[in-house]
Amino acid sequence: MRVPVRGSEGGAPEAGPIPRRVVGAARQPLPPLAASEQPPRPARTTARNASVRGREGRRLYAIDGIRLIAALMVAVHHYAGTSRVDQPGNLIWDRPVSDIMPTVFRFATYGWIGVEIFFVISGFVICMSCWGRTPRQFFVSRVIRLYPAYWFAIVLTTAVLVALPGVWERQPLREILLNFTMLQSGSGVANVDGVYWTLWSELRFYLLFLLVVATGLTYRKVVVFCCVWGAAAMLAPVSQFELLTLVANPSGAWYFIAGLALYLMHRFGQDLLLWGILGMAWLMGQLELGHRIDEVEHVSGWRGSVLIFTVFLLVMVAIALGFTDRIRWKWLVTAGALTYPLYLMHYVAGTTLIHHLRDSMDARLLVAAVIGGFCVASWLVHRFVERPVSRILKRGLDTSFARLRNAGNR
């Protein structure tokens, strides 16, 4: 039984809601054949390789835009599209939201797919941002990206629950404190906000991918990783081996794998093997979408969910192959920076505000106002919490690792 999103890394959610932090690195083409084995190259092949190399190092502004769209989808879903808010006498709206704003409800029921979109983007961005990095650099980049906004979100949500009780139950202090580790799911402790469940999936992905980063990322190693992880994810449900299920994360693995394959297309160009991995990820993903609907959501249809997910993957293919390279709107960078704080803060605090303000204005206007307010708050968190705290953490961690390295020589 999957953990529901109370009604995702980026996160998810990065995750997350999702995480957002692309650092360009020097990219190397696939190893060439020996001179005696190399066939003559047509001019068009050379041009294609040059085109692929020309895309290296560029910021992918379109991904920032998709991340914001995904975060907004999740927010609208939680406010106006879950089975919880469509129950008579629910604590958020007091009556079924489908009676209050039926058109919004029909669209909002599919907003949960934003979480799966976050996972795919996370696979793409993590592979891109850590190519050529050491395990230490990978660890530091994840810590400074994930924790500052997350810590603030815990404080904010807890403060809202103390100030405005009656909608959500506040956890004991010891459980709130454990949430600051981001490891509460591994200890069987509930999340301060239900959307944090996606961070647990993200962390397991990072731990697995760290093994590949430690050996040095190459095309071959990432492909093998995708195949091995995918095989483990397929075997886990029938193995009844809890440790394998925990590590393989079958409910989320194929979305991350899709992101990894898409990044390899972006870096090295498309080939049949990568299309095969992406196709397998789509086939397994559509099954997981159905499971999510049956076990958690209950309000949306499988066909519509698969259509939205397929369109998103096609857009990601277009990004990976360079068809969106002309999109370079600077405001998309800011939009991408909002997604993680917005995802972390919007649910419990936002539904609590809706409960107290639901009779003060039109329901559609209230949903728009709450989302707009959290977008502004997310920018403030990014500007005055994430940036300064990340700098402090980075300096401290770099100093600590330098001391650890020097101590090993004594």
CSV table of C-alpha atoms in Angstrom, one decimal:
chain,number,residue,atom,x,y,z
A,1,MET,CA,0.0,0.0,0.0
A,2,ARG,CA,1.5,3.3,-1.0
A,3,VAL,CA,1.7,6.2,1.3
A,4,PRO,CA,-0.8,8.7,0.0
A,5,VAL,CA,-0.1,12.4,-0.5
A,6,ARG,CA,-3.0,13.2,1.9
A,7,GLY,CA,-5.4,13.4,-0.7
A,8,SER,CA,2.9,14.0,-3.5
A,9,GLU,CA,10.3,16.2,-4.1
A,10,GLY,CA,9.9,18.2,-5.3
A,11,GLY,CA,9.6,17.8,-4.3
A,12,ALA,CA,7.4,16.1,-4.8
A,13,PRO,CA,8.2,17.1,-4.9
A,14,GLU,CA,12.7,17.9,-5.4
A,15,ALA,CA,10.8,16.3,-4.5
A,16,GLY,CA,9.6,17.3,-4.6
A,17,PRO,CA,9.6,18.4,-5.0
A,18,ILE,CA,12.4,18.8,-7.1
A,19,PRO,CA,15.1,19.8,-7.0
A,20,ARG,CA,16.5,22.2,-8.9
A,21,ARG,CA,20.1,22.8,-9.3
A,22,VAL,CA,21.7,22.1,-12.6
A,23,VAL,CA,25.5,22.5,-12.7
A,24,GLY,CA,27.0,22.1,-16.1
A,25,ALA,CA,30.0,19.8,-16.4
A,26,ALA,CA,32.4,18.9,-19.2
A,27,ARG,CA,30.9,16.1,-21.2
A,28,GLN,CA,32.7,13.4,-23.1
A,29,PRO,CA,31.4,11.6,-26.2
A,30,LEU,CA,31.2,7.8,-26.3
A,31,PRO,CA,34.6,6.1,-26.8
A,32,PRO,CA,35.5,5.9,-30.5
A,33,LEU,CA,36.2,2.6,-32.2
A,34,ALA,CA,39.8,1.8,-33.1
A,35,ALA,CA,41.0,3.4,-36.3
A,36,SER,CA,40.9,0.1,-38.2
A,37,GLU,CA,37.3,-0.6,-37.0
A,38,GLN,CA,35.8,2.8,-37.8
A,39,PRO,CA,33.6,2.9,-40.9
A,40,PRO,CA,33.5,6.1,-43.0
A,41,ARG,CA,31.2,8.6,-41.4
A,42,PRO,CA,28.6,10.4,-43.5
A,43,ALA,CA,28.6,14.1,-43.2
A,44,ARG,CA,25.1,14.1,-41.7
A,45,THR,CA,26.3,11.9,-38.8
A,46,THR,CA,29.1,14.3,-38.0
A,47,ALA,CA,26.7,17.2,-38.1
A,48,ARG,CA,24.4,15.4,-35.7
A,49,ASN,CA,27.2,14.7,-33.2
A,50,ALA,CA,28.3,18.4,-33.5
A,51,SER,CA,24.7,19.3,-32.7
A,52,VAL,CA,24.6,17.1,-29.6
A,53,ARG,CA,27.9,18.6,-28.4
A,54,GLY,CA,26.6,22.1,-29.1
A,55,ARG,CA,23.8,21.5,-26.6
A,56,GLU,CA,26.2,20.6,-23.8
A,57,GLY,CA,26.5,23.1,-20.9
A,58,ARG,CA,23.3,25.0,-21.8
A,59,ARG,CA,20.7,25.7,-19.2
A,60,LEU,CA,17.4,24.0,-20.1
A,61,TYR,CA,14.9,26.7,-19.3
A,62,ALA,CA,12.0,24.6,-20.5
A,63,ILE,CA,12.6,22.2,-17.6
A,64,ASP,CA,12.2,25.1,-15.1
A,65,GLY,CA,8.9,25.9,-16.6
A,66,ILE,CA,7.7,22.3,-16.5
A,67,ARG,CA,8.6,22.0,-12.8
A,68,LEU,CA,6.5,25.0,-12.0
A,69,ILE,CA,3.6,23.6,-13.9
A,70,ALA,CA,3.9,20.3,-12.1
A,71,ALA,CA,4.0,22.1,-8.7
A,72,LEU,CA,0.9,24.1,-9.6
A,73,MET,CA,-0.8,20.9,-10.7
A,74,VAL,CA,-0.2,19.3,-7.3
A,75,ALA,CA,-1.3,22.3,-5.4
A,76,VAL,CA,-4.6,22.6,-7.3
A,77,HIS,CA,-5.1,18.9,-6.9
A,78,HIS,CA,-4.7,19.1,-3.1
A,79,TYR,CA,-7.1,22.1,-2.8
A,80,ALA,CA,-9.8,21.1,-5.2
A,81,GLY,CA,-9.3,17.6,-6.7
A,82,THR,CA,-8.7,14.9,-4.0
A,83,SER,CA,-11.2,12.4,-2.8
A,84,ARG,CA,-10.8,13.9,0.7
A,85,VAL,CA,-12.1,17.3,-0.3
A,86,ASP,CA,-15.0,15.8,-2.3
A,87,GLN,CA,-16.5,14.1,0.8
A,88,PRO,CA,-19.6,15.6,2.5
A,89,GLY,CA,-18.7,17.5,5.6
A,90,ASN,CA,-14.9,17.5,4.9
A,91,LEU,CA,-12.9,19.8,7.2
A,92,ILE,CA,-11.5,21.8,4.3
A,93,TRP,CA,-14.6,22.9,2.3
A,94,ASP,CA,-17.4,21.5,4.5
A,95,ARG,CA,-19.1,20.1,1.4
A,96,PRO,CA,-18.0,18.2,-1.7
A,97,VAL,CA,-15.8,20.4,-3.8
A,98,SER,CA,-17.4,18.9,-7.0
A,99,ASP,CA,-20.6,20.7,-5.9
A,100,ILE,CA,-18.8,24.0,-5.3
A,101,MET,CA,-16.7,24.2,-8.5
A,102,PRO,CA,-17.4,21.1,-10.7
A,103,THR,CA,-15.2,22.2,-13.7
A,104,VAL,CA,-12.2,22.9,-11.6
A,105,PHE,CA,-12.7,19.6,-9.8
A,106,ARG,CA,-12.7,17.6,-13.0
A,107,PHE,CA,-9.4,19.0,-14.1
A,108,ALA,CA,-7.8,19.1,-10.6
A,109,THR,CA,-8.4,15.3,-10.1
A,110,TYR,CA,-5.5,14.7,-12.5
A,111,GLY,CA,-3.1,17.1,-10.7
A,112,TRP,CA,-1.4,14.4,-8.7
A,113,ILE,CA,0.5,13.4,-11.9
A,114,GLY,CA,2.7,16.3,-11.1
A,115,VAL,CA,4.5,14.1,-8.6
A,116,GLU,CA,5.4,11.6,-11.3
A,117,ILE,CA,6.6,14.4,-13.4
A,118,PHE,CA,8.8,15.6,-10.6
A,119,PHE,CA,10.4,12.1,-10.4
A,120,VAL,CA,11.2,12.0,-14.1
A,121,ILE,CA,12.7,15.5,-14.0
A,122,SER,CA,14.7,14.5,-10.9
A,123,GLY,CA,16.3,11.6,-12.8
A,124,PHE,CA,17.2,13.9,-15.6
A,125,VAL,CA,18.5,16.8,-13.5
A,126,ILE,CA,20.4,14.7,-11.0
A,127,CYS,CA,22.3,12.8,-13.7
A,128,MET,CA,23.1,16.1,-15.4
A,129,SER,CA,24.2,18.0,-12.3
A,130,CYS,CA,26.5,15.3,-10.9
A,131,TRP,CA,28.2,14.2,-14.2
A,132,GLY,CA,31.9,14.6,-13.6
A,133,ARG,CA,31.5,15.2,-9.8
A,134,THR,CA,32.9,13.3,-6.9
A,135,PRO,CA,30.7,11.6,-4.3
A,136,ARG,CA,31.6,14.3,-1.9
A,137,GLN,CA,30.4,17.0,-4.3
A,138,PHE,CA,27.3,15.0,-5.0
A,139,PHE,CA,26.5,14.7,-1.3
A,140,VAL,CA,27.1,18.4,-0.6
A,141,SER,CA,25.0,19.5,-3.5
A,142,ARG,CA,22.1,17.4,-2.3
A,143,VAL,CA,22.3,18.6,1.3
A,144,ILE,CA,22.4,22.3,0.5
A,145,ARG,CA,19.6,21.9,-2.1
A,146,LEU,CA,17.2,19.9,0.0
A,147,TYR,CA,17.5,20.9,3.6
A,148,PRO,CA,17.2,24.7,4.0
A,149,ALA,CA,13.7,25.1,2.5
A,150,TYR,CA,12.6,21.8,4.1
A,151,TRP,CA,13.6,22.9,7.6
A,152,PHE,CA,11.8,26.2,7.1
A,153,ALA,CA,8.7,24.4,5.8
A,154,ILE,CA,8.6,22.2,9.0
A,155,VAL,CA,8.7,25.3,11.1
A,156,LEU,CA,6.0,27.1,9.1
A,157,THR,CA,3.6,24.2,9.0
A,158,THR,CA,4.0,23.5,12.7
A,159,ALA,CA,3.4,27.2,13.5
A,160,VAL,CA,0.2,27.2,11.3
A,161,LEU,CA,-1.1,24.1,13.1
A,162,VAL,CA,-0.4,25.7,16.5
A,163,ALA,CA,-2.0,29.0,15.5
A,164,LEU,CA,-5.0,27.5,13.6
A,165,PRO,CA,-5.9,24.2,15.1
A,166,GLY,CA,-8.9,22.1,14.1
A,167,VAL,CA,-8.1,20.9,10.6
A,168,TRP,CA,-5.0,18.8,11.0
A,169,GLU,CA,-3.7,17.0,14.0
A,170,ARG,CA,-0.3,18.3,15.3
A,171,GLN,CA,2.3,15.6,16.0
A,172,PRO,CA,4.2,15.2,19.3
A,173,LEU,CA,7.3,17.4,19.6
A,174,ARG,CA,9.7,14.4,19.4
A,175,GLU,CA,8.2,13.4,16.0
A,176,ILE,CA,8.4,16.9,14.7
A,177,LEU,CA,12.1,17.1,15.7
A,178,LEU,CA,12.8,13.8,13.9
A,179,ASN,CA,11.3,15.2,10.8
A,180,PHE,CA,14.2,17.6,10.6
A,181,THR,CA,16.4,14.6,9.6
A,182,MET,CA,14.2,13.9,6.6
A,183,LEU,CA,14.6,10.2,7.6
A,184,GLN,CA,11.3,9.9,9.5
A,185,SER,CA,9.8,7.5,7.0
A,186,GLY,CA,12.6,5.0,7.7
A,187,SER,CA,11.8,5.2,11.4
A,188,GLY,CA,8.1,4.7,11.0
A,189,VAL,CA,7.3,8.3,12.1
A,190,ALA,CA,4.6,10.3,10.3
A,191,ASN,CA,5.5,13.3,8.2
A,192,VAL,CA,4.7,16.8,9.5
A,193,ASP,CA,3.2,17.4,6.1
A,194,GLY,CA,1.9,14.5,3.9
A,195,VAL,CA,3.7,15.7,0.8
A,196,TYR,CA,7.1,14.9,2.4
A,197,TRP,CA,6.6,11.2,1.4
A,198,THR,CA,8.1,12.0,-2.0
A,199,LEU,CA,11.4,13.0,-0.3
A,200,TRP,CA,11.8,9.4,0.9
A,201,SER,CA,11.6,8.2,-2.7
A,202,GLU,CA,14.1,10.9,-3.7
A,203,LEU,CA,16.6,9.9,-1.0
A,204,ARG,CA,16.5,6.3,-1.9
A,205,PHE,CA,17.2,7.2,-5.5
A,206,TYR,CA,20.1,9.4,-4.5
A,207,LEU,CA,21.6,6.6,-2.4
A,208,LEU,CA,21.5,4.2,-5.3
A,209,PHE,CA,22.8,6.6,-7.8
A,210,LEU,CA,25.6,7.6,-5.5
A,211,LEU,CA,27.1,4.1,-6.1
A,212,VAL,CA,27.4,4.9,-9.8
A,213,VAL,CA,28.7,8.4,-9.1
A,214,ALA,CA,31.4,6.9,-6.9
A,215,THR,CA,32.8,4.9,-9.9
A,216,GLY,CA,32.6,7.8,-12.3
A,217,LEU,CA,29.6,8.3,-14.6
A,218,THR,CA,29.8,7.0,-18.1
A,219,TYR,CA,27.2,6.2,-20.7
A,220,ARG,CA,27.7,2.5,-20.2
A,221,LYS,CA,27.4,2.6,-16.4
A,222,VAL,CA,24.2,4.6,-16.4
A,223,VAL,CA,22.6,2.3,-18.9
A,224,VAL,CA,23.6,-0.7,-16.8
A,225,PHE,CA,22.3,1.0,-13.7
A,226,CYS,CA,18.9,1.6,-15.4
A,227,CYS,CA,18.6,-2.0,-16.4
A,228,VAL,CA,19.7,-3.5,-13.1
A,229,TRP,CA,17.4,-1.1,-11.1
A,230,GLY,CA,14.5,-1.8,-13.4
A,231,ALA,CA,14.9,-5.5,-13.0
A,232,ALA,CA,15.0,-5.2,-9.2
A,233,ALA,CA,11.9,-3.0,-9.3
A,234,MET,CA,10.1,-5.6,-11.4
A,235,LEU,CA,11.1,-8.5,-9.1
A,236,ALA,CA,10.5,-6.7,-5.8
A,237,PRO,CA,6.6,-6.9,-5.7
A,238,VAL,CA,6.6,-10.7,-6.2
A,239,SER,CA,9.7,-11.4,-4.1
A,240,GLN,CA,8.0,-10.5,-0.8
A,241,PHE,CA,11.5,-9.5,0.3
A,242,GLU,CA,11.0,-6.2,2.2
A,243,LEU,CA,14.5,-5.0,1.9
A,244,LEU,CA,14.5,-5.4,-1.9
A,245,THR,CA,11.2,-3.5,-2.0
A,246,LEU,CA,12.5,-0.8,0.2
A,247,VAL,CA,15.7,-0.3,-1.9
A,248,ALA,CA,14.2,-0.9,-5.4
A,249,ASN,CA,11.2,1.4,-4.8
A,250,PRO,CA,9.0,-0.2,-7.5
A,251,SER,CA,6.3,2.4,-7.3
A,252,GLY,CA,8.8,5.2,-8.2
A,253,ALA,CA,11.8,3.6,-9.9
A,254,TRP,CA,10.6,3.7,-13.5
A,255,TYR,CA,10.0,7.4,-13.4
A,256,PHE,CA,13.5,8.1,-12.3
A,257,ILE,CA,14.8,5.6,-14.9
A,258,ALA,CA,12.9,7.5,-17.6
A,259,GLY,CA,14.7,10.7,-16.5
A,260,LEU,CA,18.1,9.0,-16.7
A,261,ALA,CA,17.4,7.7,-20.2
A,262,LEU,CA,16.2,11.1,-21.3
A,263,TYR,CA,19.4,12.7,-20.1
A,264,LEU,CA,21.6,10.2,-21.9
A,265,MET,CA,19.7,11.1,-25.0
A,266,HIS,CA,20.4,14.8,-24.3
A,267,ARG,CA,24.1,14.2,-23.7
A,268,PHE,CA,25.0,11.5,-26.2
A,269,GLY,CA,22.1,11.5,-28.7
A,270,GLN,CA,19.3,9.0,-29.2
A,271,ASP,CA,19.7,5.4,-30.0
A,272,LEU,CA,17.5,2.3,-30.0
A,273,LEU,CA,18.7,1.1,-26.5
A,274,LEU,CA,17.7,4.4,-24.9
A,275,TRP,CA,14.3,4.4,-26.7
A,276,GLY,CA,13.9,0.9,-25.4
A,277,ILE,CA,14.6,1.9,-21.8
A,278,LEU,CA,12.2,4.9,-22.2
A,279,GLY,CA,9.5,2.7,-23.7
A,280,MET,CA,9.8,0.2,-20.8
A,281,ALA,CA,9.6,3.0,-18.4
A,282,TRP,CA,6.4,4.2,-20.0
A,283,LEU,CA,4.9,0.7,-20.0
A,284,MET,CA,5.7,0.2,-16.3
A,285,GLY,CA,4.7,3.8,-15.5
A,286,GLN,CA,1.2,3.4,-16.9
A,287,LEU,CA,0.7,0.4,-14.7
A,288,GLU,CA,1.8,2.3,-11.6
A,289,LEU,CA,-0.5,5.2,-12.6
A,290,GLY,CA,-3.4,2.7,-12.5
A,291,HIS,CA,-2.3,1.4,-9.1
A,292,ARG,CA,-2.1,4.9,-7.7
A,293,ILE,CA,-5.6,5.6,-8.9
A,294,ASP,CA,-7.0,2.4,-7.4
A,295,GLU,CA,-5.2,2.6,-4.1
A,296,VAL,CA,-4.9,6.4,-3.4
A,297,GLU,CA,-6.6,8.8,-5.7
A,298,HIS,CA,-10.0,7.1,-6.6
A,299,VAL,CA,-11.2,10.3,-8.4
A,300,SER,CA,-9.4,10.3,-11.8
A,301,GLY,CA,-9.4,7.9,-14.8
A,302,TRP,CA,-6.6,5.7,-16.1
A,303,ARG,CA,-6.9,6.8,-19.7
A,304,GLY,CA,-6.7,10.5,-18.9
A,305,SER,CA,-3.8,10.0,-16.5
A,306,VAL,CA,-1.8,8.0,-19.1
A,307,LEU,CA,-2.5,10.6,-21.8
A,308,ILE,CA,-1.2,13.4,-19.6
A,309,PHE,CA,1.9,11.4,-18.6
A,310,THR,CA,2.6,10.5,-22.3
A,311,VAL,CA,2.3,14.1,-23.4
A,312,PHE,CA,4.8,15.1,-20.7
A,313,LEU,CA,7.3,12.4,-21.7
A,314,LEU,CA,7.0,13.6,-25.3
A,315,VAL,CA,7.8,17.1,-24.2
A,316,MET,CA,10.8,15.8,-22.3
A,317,VAL,CA,12.0,14.0,-25.4
A,318,ALA,CA,11.7,17.3,-27.3
A,319,ILE,CA,13.8,19.0,-24.6
A,320,ALA,CA,16.4,16.2,-24.5
A,321,LEU,CA,16.8,16.3,-28.3
A,322,GLY,CA,17.2,20.1,-28.4
A,323,PHE,CA,13.9,21.2,-29.9
A,324,THR,CA,13.3,23.6,-27.1
A,325,ASP,CA,16.8,25.1,-27.0
A,326,ARG,CA,15.5,28.5,-28.3
A,327,ILE,CA,13.4,28.9,-25.1
A,328,ARG,CA,15.7,31.1,-23.0
A,329,TRP,CA,13.3,33.2,-21.0
A,330,LYS,CA,15.1,34.4,-17.9
A,331,TRP,CA,11.9,34.4,-15.7
A,332,LEU,CA,11.8,30.6,-16.0
A,333,VAL,CA,14.8,30.4,-13.8
A,334,THR,CA,12.9,32.2,-11.0
A,335,ALA,CA,9.9,30.0,-11.8
A,336,GLY,CA,12.0,26.9,-11.3
A,337,ALA,CA,13.4,28.2,-8.0
A,338,LEU,CA,9.9,28.5,-6.6
A,339,THR,CA,8.8,24.9,-7.1
A,340,TYR,CA,10.5,23.2,-4.2
A,341,PRO,CA,9.4,25.6,-1.5
A,342,LEU,CA,6.0,25.8,-3.0
A,343,TYR,CA,5.6,22.0,-3.0
A,344,LEU,CA,6.8,21.7,0.6
A,345,MET,CA,4.7,24.5,2.1
A,346,HIS,CA,1.4,24.4,0.2
A,347,TYR,CA,-0.6,21.5,1.5
A,348,VAL,CA,-1.3,21.5,5.3
A,349,ALA,CA,-0.8,25.2,5.7
A,350,GLY,CA,-2.8,26.0,2.5
A,351,THR,CA,-5.8,23.7,3.3
A,352,THR,CA,-5.9,25.1,6.8
A,353,LEU,CA,-6.1,28.7,5.4
A,354,ILE,CA,-8.9,27.5,3.0
A,355,HIS,CA,-10.8,26.1,6.0
A,356,HIS,CA,-10.8,29.5,7.7
A,357,LEU,CA,-11.4,31.6,4.6
A,358,ARG,CA,-13.8,29.5,2.6
A,359,ASP,CA,-16.9,31.7,3.4
A,360,SER,CA,-15.1,34.9,2.6
A,361,MET,CA,-14.9,34.8,-1.2
A,362,ASP,CA,-15.7,32.7,-4.3
A,363,ALA,CA,-14.0,29.2,-4.0
A,364,ARG,CA,-12.1,29.6,-7.3
A,365,LEU,CA,-10.8,33.0,-6.3
A,366,LEU,CA,-9.8,31.6,-2.9
A,367,VAL,CA,-7.8,28.7,-4.5
A,368,ALA,CA,-6.1,31.2,-6.8
A,369,ALA,CA,-5.3,33.6,-4.0
A,370,VAL,CA,-3.9,30.9,-1.7
A,371,ILE,CA,-1.7,29.5,-4.5
A,372,GLY,CA,-0.5,33.0,-5.5
A,373,GLY,CA,0.3,33.8,-1.8
A,374,PHE,CA,2.4,30.6,-1.5
A,375,CYS,CA,4.2,31.5,-4.8
A,376,VAL,CA,5.2,34.8,-3.2
A,377,ALA,CA,6.2,33.1,0.0
A,378,SER,CA,8.2,30.6,-2.0
A,379,TRP,CA,10.2,33.3,-3.7
A,380,LEU,CA,10.9,34.9,-0.2
A,381,VAL,CA,12.0,31.5,1.1
A,382,HIS,CA,14.3,31.0,-1.9
A,383,ARG,CA,15.8,34.5,-1.6
A,384,PHE,CA,16.1,34.8,2.2
A,385,VAL,CA,16.4,31.2,3.4
A,386,GLU,CA,17.7,28.9,0.7
A,387,ARG,CA,20.4,31.1,-0.7
A,388,PRO,CA,22.1,32.2,2.6
A,389,VAL,CA,21.6,28.9,4.5
A,390,SER,CA,22.9,27.0,1.5
A,391,ARG,CA,26.1,29.1,1.4
A,392,ILE,CA,26.7,28.6,5.1
A,393,LEU,CA,26.1,24.8,4.8
A,394,LYS,CA,28.4,24.5,1.8
A,395,ARG,CA,31.3,26.3,3.5
A,396,GLY,CA,30.8,24.2,6.6
A,397,LEU,CA,30.6,20.9,4.7
A,398,ASP,CA,33.6,21.8,2.5
A,399,THR,CA,35.7,22.6,5.5
A,400,SER,CA,34.6,19.4,7.2
A,401,PHE,CA,35.4,17.2,4.3
A,402,ALA,CA,38.8,18.9,3.9
A,403,ARG,CA,39.6,18.2,7.5
A,404,LEU,CA,38.4,14.6,7.1
A,405,ARG,CA,40.7,14.2,4.0
A,406,ASN,CA,43.7,15.7,5.8
A,407,ALA,CA,43.1,13.6,8.9
A,408,GLY,CA,43.3,10.5,6.8
A,409,ASN,CA,46.9,11.3,5.9
A,410,ARG,CA,48.0,11.5,9.5
